[in-house]
PDB file of C-alpha atoms in Angstrom:
ATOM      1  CA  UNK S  19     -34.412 -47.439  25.648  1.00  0.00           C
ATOM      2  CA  UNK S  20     -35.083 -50.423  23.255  1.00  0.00           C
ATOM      3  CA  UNK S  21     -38.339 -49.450  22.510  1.00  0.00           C
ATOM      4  CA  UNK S  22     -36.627 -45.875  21.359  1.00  0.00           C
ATOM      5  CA  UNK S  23     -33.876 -47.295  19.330  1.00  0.00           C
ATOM      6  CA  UNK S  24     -36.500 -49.611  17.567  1.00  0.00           C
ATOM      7  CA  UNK S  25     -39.017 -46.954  16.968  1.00  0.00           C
ATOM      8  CA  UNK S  26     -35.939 -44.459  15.205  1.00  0.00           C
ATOM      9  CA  UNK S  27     -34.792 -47.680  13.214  1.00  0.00           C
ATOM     10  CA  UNK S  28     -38.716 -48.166  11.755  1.00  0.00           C
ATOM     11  CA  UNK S  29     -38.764 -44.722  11.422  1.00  0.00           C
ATOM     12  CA  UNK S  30     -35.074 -44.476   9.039  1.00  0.00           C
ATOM     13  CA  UNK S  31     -36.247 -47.507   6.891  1.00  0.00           C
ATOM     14  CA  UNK S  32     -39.617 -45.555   6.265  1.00  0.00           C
ATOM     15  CA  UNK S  33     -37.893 -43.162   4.835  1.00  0.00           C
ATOM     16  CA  UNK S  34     -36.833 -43.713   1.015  1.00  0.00           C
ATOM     17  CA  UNK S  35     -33.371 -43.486   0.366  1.00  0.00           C
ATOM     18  CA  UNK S  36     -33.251 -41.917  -3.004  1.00  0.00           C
ATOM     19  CA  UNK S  37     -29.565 -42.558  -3.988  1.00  0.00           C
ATOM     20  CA  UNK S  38     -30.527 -43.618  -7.474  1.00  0.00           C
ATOM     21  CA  UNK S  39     -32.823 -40.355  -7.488  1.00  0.00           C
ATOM     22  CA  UNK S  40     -29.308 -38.408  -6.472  1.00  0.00           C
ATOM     23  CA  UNK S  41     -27.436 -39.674  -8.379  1.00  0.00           C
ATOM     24  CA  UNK S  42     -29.118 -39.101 -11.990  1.00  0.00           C
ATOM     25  CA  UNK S  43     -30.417 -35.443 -10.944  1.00  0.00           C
ATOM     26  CA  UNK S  44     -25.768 -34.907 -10.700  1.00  0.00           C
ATOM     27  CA  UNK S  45     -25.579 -36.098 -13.885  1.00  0.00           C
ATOM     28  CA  UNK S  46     -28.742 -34.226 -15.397  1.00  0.00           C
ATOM     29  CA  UNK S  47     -27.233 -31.157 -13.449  1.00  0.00           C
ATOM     30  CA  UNK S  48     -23.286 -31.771 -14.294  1.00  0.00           C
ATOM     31  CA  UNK S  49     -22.354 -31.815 -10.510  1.00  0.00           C
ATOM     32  CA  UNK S  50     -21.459 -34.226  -7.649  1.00  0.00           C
ATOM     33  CA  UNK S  51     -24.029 -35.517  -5.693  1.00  0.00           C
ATOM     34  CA  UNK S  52     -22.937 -33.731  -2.797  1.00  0.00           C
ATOM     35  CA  UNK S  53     -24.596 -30.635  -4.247  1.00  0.00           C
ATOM     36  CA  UNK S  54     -27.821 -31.371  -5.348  1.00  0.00           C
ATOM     37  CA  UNK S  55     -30.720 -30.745  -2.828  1.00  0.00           C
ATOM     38  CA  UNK S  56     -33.835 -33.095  -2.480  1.00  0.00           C
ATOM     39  CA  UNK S  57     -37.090 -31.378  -0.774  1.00  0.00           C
ATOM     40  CA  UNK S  58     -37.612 -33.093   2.169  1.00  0.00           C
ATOM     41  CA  UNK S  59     -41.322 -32.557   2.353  1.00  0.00           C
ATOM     42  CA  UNK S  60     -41.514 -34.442  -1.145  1.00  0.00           C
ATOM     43  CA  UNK S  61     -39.458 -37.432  -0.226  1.00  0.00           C
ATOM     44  CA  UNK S  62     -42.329 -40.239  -1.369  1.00  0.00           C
ATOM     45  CA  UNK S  63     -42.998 -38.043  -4.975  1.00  0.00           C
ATOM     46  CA  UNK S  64     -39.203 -37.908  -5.362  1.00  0.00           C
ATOM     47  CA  UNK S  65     -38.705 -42.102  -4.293  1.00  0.00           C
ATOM     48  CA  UNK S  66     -41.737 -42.202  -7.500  1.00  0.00           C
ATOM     49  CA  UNK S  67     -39.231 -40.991 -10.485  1.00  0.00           C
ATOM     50  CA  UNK S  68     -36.736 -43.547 -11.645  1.00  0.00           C
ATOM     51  CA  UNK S  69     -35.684 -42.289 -14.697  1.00  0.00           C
ATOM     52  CA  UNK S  70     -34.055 -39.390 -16.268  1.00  0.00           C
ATOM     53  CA  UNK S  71     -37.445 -37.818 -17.967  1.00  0.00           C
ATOM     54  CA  UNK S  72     -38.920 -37.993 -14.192  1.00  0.00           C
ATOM     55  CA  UNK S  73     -36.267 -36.305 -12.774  1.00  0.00           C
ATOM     56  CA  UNK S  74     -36.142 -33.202 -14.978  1.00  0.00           C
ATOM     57  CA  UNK S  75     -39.449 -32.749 -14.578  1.00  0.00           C
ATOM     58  CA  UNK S  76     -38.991 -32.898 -10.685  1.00  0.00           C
ATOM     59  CA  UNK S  77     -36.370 -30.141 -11.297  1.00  0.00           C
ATOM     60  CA  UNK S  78     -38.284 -27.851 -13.312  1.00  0.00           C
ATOM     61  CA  UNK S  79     -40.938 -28.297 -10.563  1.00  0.00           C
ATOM     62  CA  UNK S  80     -38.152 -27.109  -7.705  1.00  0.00           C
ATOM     63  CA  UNK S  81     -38.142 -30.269  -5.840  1.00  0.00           C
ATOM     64  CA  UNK S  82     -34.388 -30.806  -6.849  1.00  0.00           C
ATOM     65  CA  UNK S  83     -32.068 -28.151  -7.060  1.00  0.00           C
ATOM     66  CA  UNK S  84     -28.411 -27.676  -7.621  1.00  0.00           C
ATOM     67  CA  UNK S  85     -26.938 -25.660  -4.854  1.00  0.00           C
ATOM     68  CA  UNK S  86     -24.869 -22.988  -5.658  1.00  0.00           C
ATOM     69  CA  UNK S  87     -20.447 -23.292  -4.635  1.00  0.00           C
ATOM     70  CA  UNK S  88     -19.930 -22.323  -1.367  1.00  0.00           C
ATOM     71  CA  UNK S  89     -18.199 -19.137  -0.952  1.00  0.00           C
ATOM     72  CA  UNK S  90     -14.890 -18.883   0.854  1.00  0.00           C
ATOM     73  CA  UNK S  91     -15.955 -15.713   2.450  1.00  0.00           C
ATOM     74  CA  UNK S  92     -13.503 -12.648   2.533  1.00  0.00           C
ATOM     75  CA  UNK S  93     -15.269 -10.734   5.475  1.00  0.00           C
ATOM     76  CA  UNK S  94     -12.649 -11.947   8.371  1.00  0.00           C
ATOM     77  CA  UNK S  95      -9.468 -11.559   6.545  1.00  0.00           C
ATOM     78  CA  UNK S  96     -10.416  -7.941   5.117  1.00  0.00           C
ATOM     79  CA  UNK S  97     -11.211  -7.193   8.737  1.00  0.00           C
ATOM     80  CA  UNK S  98      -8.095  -8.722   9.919  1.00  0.00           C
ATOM     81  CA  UNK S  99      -5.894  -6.726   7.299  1.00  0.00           C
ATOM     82  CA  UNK S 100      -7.268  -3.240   8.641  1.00  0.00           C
ATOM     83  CA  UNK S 101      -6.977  -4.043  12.334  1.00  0.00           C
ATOM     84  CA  UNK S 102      -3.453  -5.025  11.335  1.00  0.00           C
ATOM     85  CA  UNK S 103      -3.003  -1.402   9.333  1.00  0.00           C
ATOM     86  CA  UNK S 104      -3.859   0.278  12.473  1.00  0.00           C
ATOM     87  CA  UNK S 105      -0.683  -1.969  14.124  1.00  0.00           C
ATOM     88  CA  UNK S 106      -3.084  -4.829  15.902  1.00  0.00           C
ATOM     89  CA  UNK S 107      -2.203  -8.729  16.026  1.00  0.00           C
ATOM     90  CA  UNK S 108       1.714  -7.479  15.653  1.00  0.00           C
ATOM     91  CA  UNK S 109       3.255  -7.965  19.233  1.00  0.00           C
ATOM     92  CA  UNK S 110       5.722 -10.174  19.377  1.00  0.00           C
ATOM     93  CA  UNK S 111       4.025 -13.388  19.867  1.00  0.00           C
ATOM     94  CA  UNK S 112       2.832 -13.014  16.252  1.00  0.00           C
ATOM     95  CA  UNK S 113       6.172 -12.390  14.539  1.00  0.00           C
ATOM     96  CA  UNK S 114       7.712 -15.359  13.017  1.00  0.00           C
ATOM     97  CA  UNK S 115      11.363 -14.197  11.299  1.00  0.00           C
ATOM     98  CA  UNK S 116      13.718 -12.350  12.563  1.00  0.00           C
ATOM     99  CA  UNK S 117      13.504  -8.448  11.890  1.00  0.00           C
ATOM    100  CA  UNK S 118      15.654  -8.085   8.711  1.00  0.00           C
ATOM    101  CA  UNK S 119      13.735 -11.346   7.449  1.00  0.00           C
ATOM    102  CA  UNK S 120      10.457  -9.696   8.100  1.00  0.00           C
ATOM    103  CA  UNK S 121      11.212  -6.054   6.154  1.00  0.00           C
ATOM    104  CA  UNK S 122      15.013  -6.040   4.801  1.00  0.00           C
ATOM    105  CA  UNK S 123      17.192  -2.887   5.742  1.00  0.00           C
ATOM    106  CA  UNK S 124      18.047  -3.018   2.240  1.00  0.00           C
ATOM    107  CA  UNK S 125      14.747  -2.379   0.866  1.00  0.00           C
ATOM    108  CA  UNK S 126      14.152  -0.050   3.730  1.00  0.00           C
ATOM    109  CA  UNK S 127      17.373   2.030   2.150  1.00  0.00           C
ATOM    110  CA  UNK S 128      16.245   1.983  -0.878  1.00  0.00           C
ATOM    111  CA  UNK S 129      12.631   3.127  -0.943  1.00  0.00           C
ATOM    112  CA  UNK S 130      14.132   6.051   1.022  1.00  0.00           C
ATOM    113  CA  UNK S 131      16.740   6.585  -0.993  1.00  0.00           C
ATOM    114  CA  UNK S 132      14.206   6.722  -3.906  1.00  0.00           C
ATOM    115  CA  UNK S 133      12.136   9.025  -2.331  1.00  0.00           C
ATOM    116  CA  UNK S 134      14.992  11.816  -1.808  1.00  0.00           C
ATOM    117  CA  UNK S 135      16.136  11.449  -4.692  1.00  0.00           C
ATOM    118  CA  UNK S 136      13.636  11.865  -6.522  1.00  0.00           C
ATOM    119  CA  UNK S 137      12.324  15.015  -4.199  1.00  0.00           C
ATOM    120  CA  UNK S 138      15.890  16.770  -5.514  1.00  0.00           C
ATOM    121  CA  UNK S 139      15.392  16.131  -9.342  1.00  0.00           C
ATOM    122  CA  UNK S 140      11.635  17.542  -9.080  1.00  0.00           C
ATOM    123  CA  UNK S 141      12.475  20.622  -7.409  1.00  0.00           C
ATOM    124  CA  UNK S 142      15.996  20.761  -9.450  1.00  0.00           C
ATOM    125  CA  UNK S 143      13.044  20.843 -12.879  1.00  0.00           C
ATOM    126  CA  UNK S 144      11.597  22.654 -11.083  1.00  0.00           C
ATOM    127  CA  UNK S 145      14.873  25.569 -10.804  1.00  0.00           C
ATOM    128  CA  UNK S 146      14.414  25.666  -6.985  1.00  0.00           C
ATOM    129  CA  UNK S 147      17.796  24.328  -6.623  1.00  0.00           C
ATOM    130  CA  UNK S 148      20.796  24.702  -9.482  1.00  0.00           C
ATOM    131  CA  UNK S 149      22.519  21.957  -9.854  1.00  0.00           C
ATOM    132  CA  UNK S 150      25.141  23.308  -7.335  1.00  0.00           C
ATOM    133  CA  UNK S 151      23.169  22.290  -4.587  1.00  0.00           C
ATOM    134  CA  UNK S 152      21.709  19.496  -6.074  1.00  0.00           C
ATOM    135  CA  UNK S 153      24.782  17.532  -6.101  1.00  0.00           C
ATOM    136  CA  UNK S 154      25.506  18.690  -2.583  1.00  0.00           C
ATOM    137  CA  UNK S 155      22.378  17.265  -1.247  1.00  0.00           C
ATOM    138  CA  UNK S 156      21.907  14.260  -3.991  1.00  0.00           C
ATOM    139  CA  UNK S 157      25.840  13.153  -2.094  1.00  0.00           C
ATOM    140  CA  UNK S 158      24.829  13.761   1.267  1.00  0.00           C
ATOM    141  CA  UNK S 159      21.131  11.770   1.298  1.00  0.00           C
ATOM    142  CA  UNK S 160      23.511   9.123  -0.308  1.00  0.00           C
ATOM    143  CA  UNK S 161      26.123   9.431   3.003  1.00  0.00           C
ATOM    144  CA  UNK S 162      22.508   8.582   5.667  1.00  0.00           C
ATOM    145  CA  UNK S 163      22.416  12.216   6.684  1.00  0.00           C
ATOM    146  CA  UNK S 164      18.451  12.660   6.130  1.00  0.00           C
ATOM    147  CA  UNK S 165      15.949  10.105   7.751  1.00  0.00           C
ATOM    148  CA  UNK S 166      13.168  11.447   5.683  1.00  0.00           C
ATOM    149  CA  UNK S 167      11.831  13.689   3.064  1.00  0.00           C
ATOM    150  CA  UNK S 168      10.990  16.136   5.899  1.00  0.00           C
ATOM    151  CA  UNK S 169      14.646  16.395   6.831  1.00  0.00           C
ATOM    152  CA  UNK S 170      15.804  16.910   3.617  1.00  0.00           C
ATOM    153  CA  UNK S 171      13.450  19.475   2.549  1.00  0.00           C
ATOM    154  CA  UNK S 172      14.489  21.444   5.957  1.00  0.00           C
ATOM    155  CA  UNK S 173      18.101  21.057   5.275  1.00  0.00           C
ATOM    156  CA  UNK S 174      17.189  22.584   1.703  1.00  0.00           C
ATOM    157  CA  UNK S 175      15.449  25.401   2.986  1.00  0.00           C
ATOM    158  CA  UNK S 176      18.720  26.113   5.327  1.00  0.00           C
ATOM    159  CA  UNK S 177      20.892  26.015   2.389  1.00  0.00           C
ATOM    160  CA  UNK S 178      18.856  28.432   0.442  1.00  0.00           C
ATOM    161  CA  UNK S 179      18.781  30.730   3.178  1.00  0.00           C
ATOM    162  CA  UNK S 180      21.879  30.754   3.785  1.00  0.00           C
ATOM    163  CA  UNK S 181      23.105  31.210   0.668  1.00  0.00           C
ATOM    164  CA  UNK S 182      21.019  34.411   0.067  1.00  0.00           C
ATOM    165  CA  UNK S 183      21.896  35.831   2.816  1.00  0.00           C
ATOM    166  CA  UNK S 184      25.999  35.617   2.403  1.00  0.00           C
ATOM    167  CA  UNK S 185      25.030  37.131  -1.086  1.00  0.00           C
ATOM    168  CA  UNK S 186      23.510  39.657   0.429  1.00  0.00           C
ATOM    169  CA  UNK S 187      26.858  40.315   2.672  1.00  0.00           C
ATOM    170  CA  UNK S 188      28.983  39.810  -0.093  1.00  0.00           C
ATOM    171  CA  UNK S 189      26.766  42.446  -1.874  1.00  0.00           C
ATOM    172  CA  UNK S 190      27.212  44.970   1.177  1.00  0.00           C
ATOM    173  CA  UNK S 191      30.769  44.295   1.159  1.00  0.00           C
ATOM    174  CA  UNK S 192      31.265  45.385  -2.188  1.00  0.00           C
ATOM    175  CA  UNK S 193      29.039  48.743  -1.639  1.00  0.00           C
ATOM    176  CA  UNK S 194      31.163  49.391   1.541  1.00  0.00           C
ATOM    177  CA  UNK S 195      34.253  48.821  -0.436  1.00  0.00           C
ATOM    178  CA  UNK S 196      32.844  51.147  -3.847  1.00  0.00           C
ATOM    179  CA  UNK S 197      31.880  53.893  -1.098  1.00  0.00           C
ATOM    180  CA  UNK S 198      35.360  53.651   0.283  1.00  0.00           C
ATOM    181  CA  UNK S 199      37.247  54.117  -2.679  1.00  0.00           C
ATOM    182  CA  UNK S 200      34.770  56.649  -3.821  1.00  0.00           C
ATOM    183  CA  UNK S 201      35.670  58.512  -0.981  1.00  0.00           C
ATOM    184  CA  UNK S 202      39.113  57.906  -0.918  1.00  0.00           C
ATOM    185  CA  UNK S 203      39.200  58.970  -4.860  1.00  0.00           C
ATOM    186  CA  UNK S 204      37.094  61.998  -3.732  1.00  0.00           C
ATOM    187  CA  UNK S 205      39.612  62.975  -0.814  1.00  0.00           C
ATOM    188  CA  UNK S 206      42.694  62.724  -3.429  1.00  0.00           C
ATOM    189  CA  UNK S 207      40.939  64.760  -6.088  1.00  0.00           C
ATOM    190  CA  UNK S 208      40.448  67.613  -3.415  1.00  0.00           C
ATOM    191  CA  UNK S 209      43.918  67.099  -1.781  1.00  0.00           C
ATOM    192  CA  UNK S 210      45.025  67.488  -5.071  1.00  0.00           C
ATOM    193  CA  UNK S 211      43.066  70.839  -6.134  1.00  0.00           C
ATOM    194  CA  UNK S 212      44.100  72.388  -2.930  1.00  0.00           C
ATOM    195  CA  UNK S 213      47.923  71.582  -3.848  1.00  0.00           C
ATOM    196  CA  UNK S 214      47.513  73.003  -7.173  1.00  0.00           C
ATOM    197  CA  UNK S 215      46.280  76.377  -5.599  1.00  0.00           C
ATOM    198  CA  UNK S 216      49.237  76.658  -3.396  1.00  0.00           C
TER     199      UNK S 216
END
């Protein structure tokens, strides 16, 4: 065990330590020292140049280079952010407020809020709706009667229908009601004839 320990300490003070070599090729290079790279095969033509000229001739050769910034790479988190898109890493173990601290109720009420509202003026500009039924609807999303646009637009659809179709009764009221005085008018004319024969 000696003998190895001995033989790797002969073997380290061999080697050159080219600090001062380092530490001019940083300041050639406008870096630290902890980024410039010394070829390892050329230690004992690198432990030769001990000045500034020597150096930058070493680094036009290769033999020293300035290594580029490492990268914080972006790979895991990107990968992270779609697995948690598709609802992954979000049990409960991973939650760390309280559910109103996590997504407010507030903002929750108003992004829906936004979104019906601005459904009705579109379609209002757009004279699917008067303004009639507009109000109706713009109060009643504002009273938390429609979850979702999907609702709403449903409800809309109901109203329309409806409303077309007790115009249409109040239309075939009014023709029952002009055929029945017609015919009433029609019946006193001819009772009326028949008395002026007598």
């Amino acid at each position: 065990l000696a003998q190895v320990v001995s033989d790797t300490e002969t073997q380290q003070s061999a080697m050159p330590l080219l600090r001062l070599q380092k530490r001019l090729a940083a300041e050639i290079k406008k870096c630290g020292k902890g980024r410039i790279w010394l070829d390892p095969n050329e230690n004992n033509e690198i432990a030769m140049a001990n000045s500034r000229m020597a150096i930058r001739k070493l680094i036009k050769d290769g033999l020293i280079i300035r290594k580029p910034v490492a990268i914080r790479s972006r790979t895991k988190v990107m990968k992270n952010k779609l697995a948690k898109r598709k609802g992954r890493h979000t049990g409960h173990g991973r939650r760390q407020g309280t559910k109103e601290a996590r997504t407010s109720s507030k903002l929750l009420w108003l992004r829906r809020q936004r979104v019906l509202r601005r459904l009705l003026r579109k379609m209002r500009a757009a004279k699917k709706i008067d303004k009639h039924i507009y109000r109706n609807f713009y109060l009643r999303a504002k009273g938390n009667q429609f979850k979702n646009k999907r609702v709403l637009m449903e409800a809309i659809h109901k109203a329309k229908a409806e409303e077309v179709k007790s115009k249409q009764l109040r239309e075939q009221n009014e023709a029952r009601k002009e055929k029945a005085r017609l015919l009433k008018e029609k019946k006193a004319a001819k009772l009326a004839a028949a008395k002026a024969q007598e």
